[in-house]
PDB file of C-alpha atoms in Angstrom:
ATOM      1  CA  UNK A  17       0.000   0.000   0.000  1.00 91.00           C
ATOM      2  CA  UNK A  18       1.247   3.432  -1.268  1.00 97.00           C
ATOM      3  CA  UNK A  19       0.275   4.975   2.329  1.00 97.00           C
ATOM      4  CA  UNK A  20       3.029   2.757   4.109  1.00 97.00           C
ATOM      5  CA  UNK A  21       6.142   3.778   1.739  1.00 97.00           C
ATOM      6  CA  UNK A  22       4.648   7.499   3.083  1.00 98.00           C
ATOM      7  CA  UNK A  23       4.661   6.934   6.618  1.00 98.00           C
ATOM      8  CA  UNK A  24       8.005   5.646   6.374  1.00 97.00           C
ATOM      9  CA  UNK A  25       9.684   8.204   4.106  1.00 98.00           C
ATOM     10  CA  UNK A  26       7.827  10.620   6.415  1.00 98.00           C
ATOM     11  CA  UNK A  27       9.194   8.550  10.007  1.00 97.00           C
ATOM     12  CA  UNK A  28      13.067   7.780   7.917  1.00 96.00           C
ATOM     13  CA  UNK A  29      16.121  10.064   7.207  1.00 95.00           C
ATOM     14  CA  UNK A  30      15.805  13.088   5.876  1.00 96.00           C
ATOM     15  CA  UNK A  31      11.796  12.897   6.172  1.00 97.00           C
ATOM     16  CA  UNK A  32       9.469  14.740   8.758  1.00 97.00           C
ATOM     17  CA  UNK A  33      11.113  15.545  11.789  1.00 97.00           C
ATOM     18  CA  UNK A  34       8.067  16.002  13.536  1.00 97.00           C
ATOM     19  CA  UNK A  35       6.626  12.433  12.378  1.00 97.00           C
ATOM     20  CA  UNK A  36       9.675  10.844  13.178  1.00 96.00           C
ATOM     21  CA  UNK A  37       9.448  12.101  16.965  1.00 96.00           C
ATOM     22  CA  UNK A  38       6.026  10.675  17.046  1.00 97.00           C
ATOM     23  CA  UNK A  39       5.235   7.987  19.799  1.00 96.00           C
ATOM     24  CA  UNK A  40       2.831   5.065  19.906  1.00 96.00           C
ATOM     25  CA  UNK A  41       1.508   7.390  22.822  1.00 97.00           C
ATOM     26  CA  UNK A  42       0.736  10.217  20.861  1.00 97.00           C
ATOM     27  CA  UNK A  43      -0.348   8.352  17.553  1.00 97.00           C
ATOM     28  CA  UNK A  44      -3.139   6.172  19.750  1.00 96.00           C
ATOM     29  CA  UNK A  45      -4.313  10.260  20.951  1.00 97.00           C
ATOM     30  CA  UNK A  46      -4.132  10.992  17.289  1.00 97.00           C
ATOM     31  CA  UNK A  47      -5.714   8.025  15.997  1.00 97.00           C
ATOM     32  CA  UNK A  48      -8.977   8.758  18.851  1.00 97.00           C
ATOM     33  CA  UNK A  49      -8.992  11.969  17.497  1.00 97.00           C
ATOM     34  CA  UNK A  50      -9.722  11.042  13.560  1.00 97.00           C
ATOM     35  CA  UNK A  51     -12.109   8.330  14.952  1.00 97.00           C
ATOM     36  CA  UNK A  52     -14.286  11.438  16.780  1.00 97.00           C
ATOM     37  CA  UNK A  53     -14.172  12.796  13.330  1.00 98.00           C
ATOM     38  CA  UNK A  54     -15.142   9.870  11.327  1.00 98.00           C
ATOM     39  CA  UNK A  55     -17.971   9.575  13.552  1.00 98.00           C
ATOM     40  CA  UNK A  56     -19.041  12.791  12.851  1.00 98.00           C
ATOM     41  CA  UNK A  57     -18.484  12.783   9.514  1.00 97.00           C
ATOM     42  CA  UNK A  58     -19.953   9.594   9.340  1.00 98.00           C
ATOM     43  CA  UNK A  59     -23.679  10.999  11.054  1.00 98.00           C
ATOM     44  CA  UNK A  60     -23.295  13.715   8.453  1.00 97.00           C
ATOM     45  CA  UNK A  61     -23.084  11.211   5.391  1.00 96.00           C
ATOM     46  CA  UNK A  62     -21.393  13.425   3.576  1.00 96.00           C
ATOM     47  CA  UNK A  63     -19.078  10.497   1.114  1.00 97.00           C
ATOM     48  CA  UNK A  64     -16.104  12.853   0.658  1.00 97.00           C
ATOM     49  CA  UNK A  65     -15.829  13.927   4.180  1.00 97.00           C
ATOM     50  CA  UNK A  66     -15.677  10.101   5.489  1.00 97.00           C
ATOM     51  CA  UNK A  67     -13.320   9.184   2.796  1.00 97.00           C
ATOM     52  CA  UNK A  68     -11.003  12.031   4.010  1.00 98.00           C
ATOM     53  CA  UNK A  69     -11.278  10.960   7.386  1.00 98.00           C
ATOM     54  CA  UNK A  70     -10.863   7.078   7.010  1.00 98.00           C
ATOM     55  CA  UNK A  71      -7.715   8.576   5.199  1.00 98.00           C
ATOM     56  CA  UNK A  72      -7.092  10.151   8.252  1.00 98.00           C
ATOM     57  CA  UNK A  73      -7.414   7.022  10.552  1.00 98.00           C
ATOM     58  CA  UNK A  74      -5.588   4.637   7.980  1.00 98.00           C
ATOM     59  CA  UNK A  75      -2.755   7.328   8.429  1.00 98.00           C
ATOM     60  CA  UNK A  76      -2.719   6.787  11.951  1.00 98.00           C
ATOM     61  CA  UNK A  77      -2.948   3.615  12.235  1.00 97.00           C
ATOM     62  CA  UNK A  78      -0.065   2.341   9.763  1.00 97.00           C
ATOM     63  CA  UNK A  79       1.978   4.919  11.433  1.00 97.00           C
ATOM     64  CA  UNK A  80       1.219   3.480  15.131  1.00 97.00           C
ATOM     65  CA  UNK A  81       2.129   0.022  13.319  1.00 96.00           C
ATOM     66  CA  UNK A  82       5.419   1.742  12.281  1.00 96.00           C
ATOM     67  CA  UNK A  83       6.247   2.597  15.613  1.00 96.00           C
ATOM     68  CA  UNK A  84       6.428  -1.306  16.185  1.00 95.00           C
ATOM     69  CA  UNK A  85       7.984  -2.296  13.046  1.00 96.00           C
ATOM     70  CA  UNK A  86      11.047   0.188  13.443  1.00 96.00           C
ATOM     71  CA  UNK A  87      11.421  -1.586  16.889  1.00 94.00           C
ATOM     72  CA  UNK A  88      11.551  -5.139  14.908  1.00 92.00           C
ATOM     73  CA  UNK A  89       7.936  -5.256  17.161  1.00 91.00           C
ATOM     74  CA  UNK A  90       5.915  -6.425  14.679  1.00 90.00           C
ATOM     75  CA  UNK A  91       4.542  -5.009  11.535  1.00 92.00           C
ATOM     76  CA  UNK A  92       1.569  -4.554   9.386  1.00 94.00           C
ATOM     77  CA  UNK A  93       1.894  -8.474   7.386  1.00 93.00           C
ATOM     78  CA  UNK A  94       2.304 -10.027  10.433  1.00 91.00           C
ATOM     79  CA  UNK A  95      -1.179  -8.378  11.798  1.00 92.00           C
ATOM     80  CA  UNK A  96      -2.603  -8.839   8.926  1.00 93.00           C
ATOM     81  CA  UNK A  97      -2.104 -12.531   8.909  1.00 91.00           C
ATOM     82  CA  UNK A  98      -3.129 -12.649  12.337  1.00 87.00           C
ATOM     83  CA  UNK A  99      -6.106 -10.737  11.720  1.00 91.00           C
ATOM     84  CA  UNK A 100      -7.755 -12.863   8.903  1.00 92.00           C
ATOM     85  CA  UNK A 101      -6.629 -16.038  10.838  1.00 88.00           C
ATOM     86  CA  UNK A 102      -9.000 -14.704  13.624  1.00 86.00           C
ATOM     87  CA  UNK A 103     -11.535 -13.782  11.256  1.00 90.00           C
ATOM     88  CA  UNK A 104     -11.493 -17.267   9.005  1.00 89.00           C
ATOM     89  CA  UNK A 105     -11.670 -18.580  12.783  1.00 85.00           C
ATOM     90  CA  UNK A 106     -14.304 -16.876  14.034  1.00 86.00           C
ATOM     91  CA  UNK A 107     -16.398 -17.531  10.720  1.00 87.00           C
ATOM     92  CA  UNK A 108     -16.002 -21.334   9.845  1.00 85.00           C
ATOM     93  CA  UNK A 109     -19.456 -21.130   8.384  1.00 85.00           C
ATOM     94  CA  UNK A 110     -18.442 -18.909   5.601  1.00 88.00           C
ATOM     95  CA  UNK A 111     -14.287 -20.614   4.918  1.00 88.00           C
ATOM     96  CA  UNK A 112     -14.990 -23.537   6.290  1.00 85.00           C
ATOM     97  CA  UNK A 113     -17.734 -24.612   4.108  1.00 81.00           C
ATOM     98  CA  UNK A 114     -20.023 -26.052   6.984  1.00 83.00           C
ATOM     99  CA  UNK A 115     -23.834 -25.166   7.414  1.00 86.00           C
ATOM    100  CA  UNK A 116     -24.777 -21.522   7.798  1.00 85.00           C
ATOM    101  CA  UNK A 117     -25.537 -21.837  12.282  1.00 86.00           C
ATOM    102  CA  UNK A 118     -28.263 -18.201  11.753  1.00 87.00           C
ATOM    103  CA  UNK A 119     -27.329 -15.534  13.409  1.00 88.00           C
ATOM    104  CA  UNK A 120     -27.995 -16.335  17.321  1.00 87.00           C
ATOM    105  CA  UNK A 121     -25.564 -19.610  16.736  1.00 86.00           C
ATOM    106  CA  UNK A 122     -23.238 -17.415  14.727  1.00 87.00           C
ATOM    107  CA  UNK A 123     -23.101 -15.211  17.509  1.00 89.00           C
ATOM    108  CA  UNK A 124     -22.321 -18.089  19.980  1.00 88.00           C
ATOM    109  CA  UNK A 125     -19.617 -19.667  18.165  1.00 86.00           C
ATOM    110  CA  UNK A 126     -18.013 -15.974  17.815  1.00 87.00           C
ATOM    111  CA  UNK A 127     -17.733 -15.870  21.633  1.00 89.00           C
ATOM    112  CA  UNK A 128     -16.151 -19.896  22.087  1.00 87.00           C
ATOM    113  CA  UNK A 129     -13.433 -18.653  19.508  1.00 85.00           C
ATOM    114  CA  UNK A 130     -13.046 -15.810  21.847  1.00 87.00           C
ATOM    115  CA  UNK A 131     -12.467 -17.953  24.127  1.00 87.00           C
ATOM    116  CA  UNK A 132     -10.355 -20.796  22.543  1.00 84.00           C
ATOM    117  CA  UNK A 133      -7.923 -17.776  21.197  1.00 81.00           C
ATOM    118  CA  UNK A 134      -7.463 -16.547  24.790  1.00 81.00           C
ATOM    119  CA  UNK A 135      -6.726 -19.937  25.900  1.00 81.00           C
ATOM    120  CA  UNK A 136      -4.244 -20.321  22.789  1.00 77.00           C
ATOM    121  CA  UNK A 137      -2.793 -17.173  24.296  1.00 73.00           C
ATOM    122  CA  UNK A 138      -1.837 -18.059  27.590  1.00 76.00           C
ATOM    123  CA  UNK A 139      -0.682 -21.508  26.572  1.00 73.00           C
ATOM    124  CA  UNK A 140       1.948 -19.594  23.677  1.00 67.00           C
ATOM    125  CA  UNK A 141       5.287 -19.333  24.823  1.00 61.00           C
ATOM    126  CA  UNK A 142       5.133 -15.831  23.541  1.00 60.00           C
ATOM    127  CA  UNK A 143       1.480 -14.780  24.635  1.00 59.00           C
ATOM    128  CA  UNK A 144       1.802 -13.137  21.061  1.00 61.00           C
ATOM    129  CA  UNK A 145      -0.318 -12.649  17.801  1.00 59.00           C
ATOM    130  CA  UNK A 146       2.940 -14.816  16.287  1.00 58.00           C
ATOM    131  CA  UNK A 147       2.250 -17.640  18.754  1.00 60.00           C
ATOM    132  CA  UNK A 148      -1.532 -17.627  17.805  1.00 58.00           C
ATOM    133  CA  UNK A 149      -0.156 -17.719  14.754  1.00 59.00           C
ATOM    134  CA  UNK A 150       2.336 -20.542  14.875  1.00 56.00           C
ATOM    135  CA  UNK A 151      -0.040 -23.015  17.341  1.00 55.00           C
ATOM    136  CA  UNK A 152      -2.302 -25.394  15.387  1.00 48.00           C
ATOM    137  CA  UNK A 153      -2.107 -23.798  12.026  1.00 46.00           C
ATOM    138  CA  UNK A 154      -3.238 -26.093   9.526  1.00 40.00           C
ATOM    139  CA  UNK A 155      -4.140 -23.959   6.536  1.00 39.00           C
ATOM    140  CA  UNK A 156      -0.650 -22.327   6.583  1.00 39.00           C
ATOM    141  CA  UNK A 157       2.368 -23.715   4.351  1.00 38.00           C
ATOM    142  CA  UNK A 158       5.261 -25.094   6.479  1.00 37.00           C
ATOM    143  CA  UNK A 159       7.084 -22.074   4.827  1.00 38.00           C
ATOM    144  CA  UNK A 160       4.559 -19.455   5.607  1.00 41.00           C
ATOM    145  CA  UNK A 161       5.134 -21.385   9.069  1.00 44.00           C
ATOM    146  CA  UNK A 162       9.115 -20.670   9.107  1.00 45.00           C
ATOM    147  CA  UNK A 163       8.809 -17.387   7.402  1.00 39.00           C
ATOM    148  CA  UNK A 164       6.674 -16.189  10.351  1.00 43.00           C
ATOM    149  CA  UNK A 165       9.382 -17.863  13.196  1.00 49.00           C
ATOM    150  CA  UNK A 166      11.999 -15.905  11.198  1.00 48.00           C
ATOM    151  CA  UNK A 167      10.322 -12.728  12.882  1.00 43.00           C
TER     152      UNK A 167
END
């Protein structure tokens, strides 16, 4: 994504001094900020006003993820396997291929994932998204699987 290569040109030598000096501290006050907008901008329904300010928040948040990555943390491919692992979790009825539960089951197997992925938590030896990641992945290549213990 074009807006990552910005935030880091912006956070890197001979970028924005200013955005380099920026904290996860005050990009999370940042980032709540835009949201307050987006919600207002949202209510007003006005298309090119919530496009600005999802803008905004995307800005934000890639540069809060920056933070991370400059610290070898984590960074945004990491997340966003984590992310859609939790989601393809949390919806086996729709990449799973099993029977569509309606939505008060749907709802009730969204909470024992919850639950399972907390437990998968405290039994990593990291207590990471990269342990989530690494414990009984079956869907994942074994090099996807060593890429991600590289990290």
């Amino acid at each position: 994504m074009e807006i990552v290569e910005v935030v880091r040109r912006l956070r890197g030598p001979n970028g924005c001094p200013w955005n380099a000096k920026q904290t996860p501290r005050h990009l999370l006050q940042a980032l709540k900020a835009e949201v307050t907008e987006l919600e207002a901008a949202v209510d007003s329904g006005a298309i090119w006003q919530i496009d600005e300010e999802l803008g905004d928040v995307l800005f934000n948040l890639v540069a809060l993820v920056e933070t991370y990555r400059e610290k070898q943390l984590t960074d945004l491919d990491l997340i966003d396997q984590y992310i859609s692992r939790k989601m393809r979790t949390r919806h086996p009825y729709v990449f799973d291929r099993m029977p569509d539960p309606g939505p008060e089951a749907a709802v009730d197997l969204w909470e024992k994932s919850k639950l399972k992925e907390a437990e998968l938590r405290r039994n990593s030896q990291t207590g990471t998204c990269l342990g989530y990641l690494l414990h009984g992945v079956s869907h994942e290549s074994r090099r996807d699987q060593d890429w991600l213990k590289e990290r």
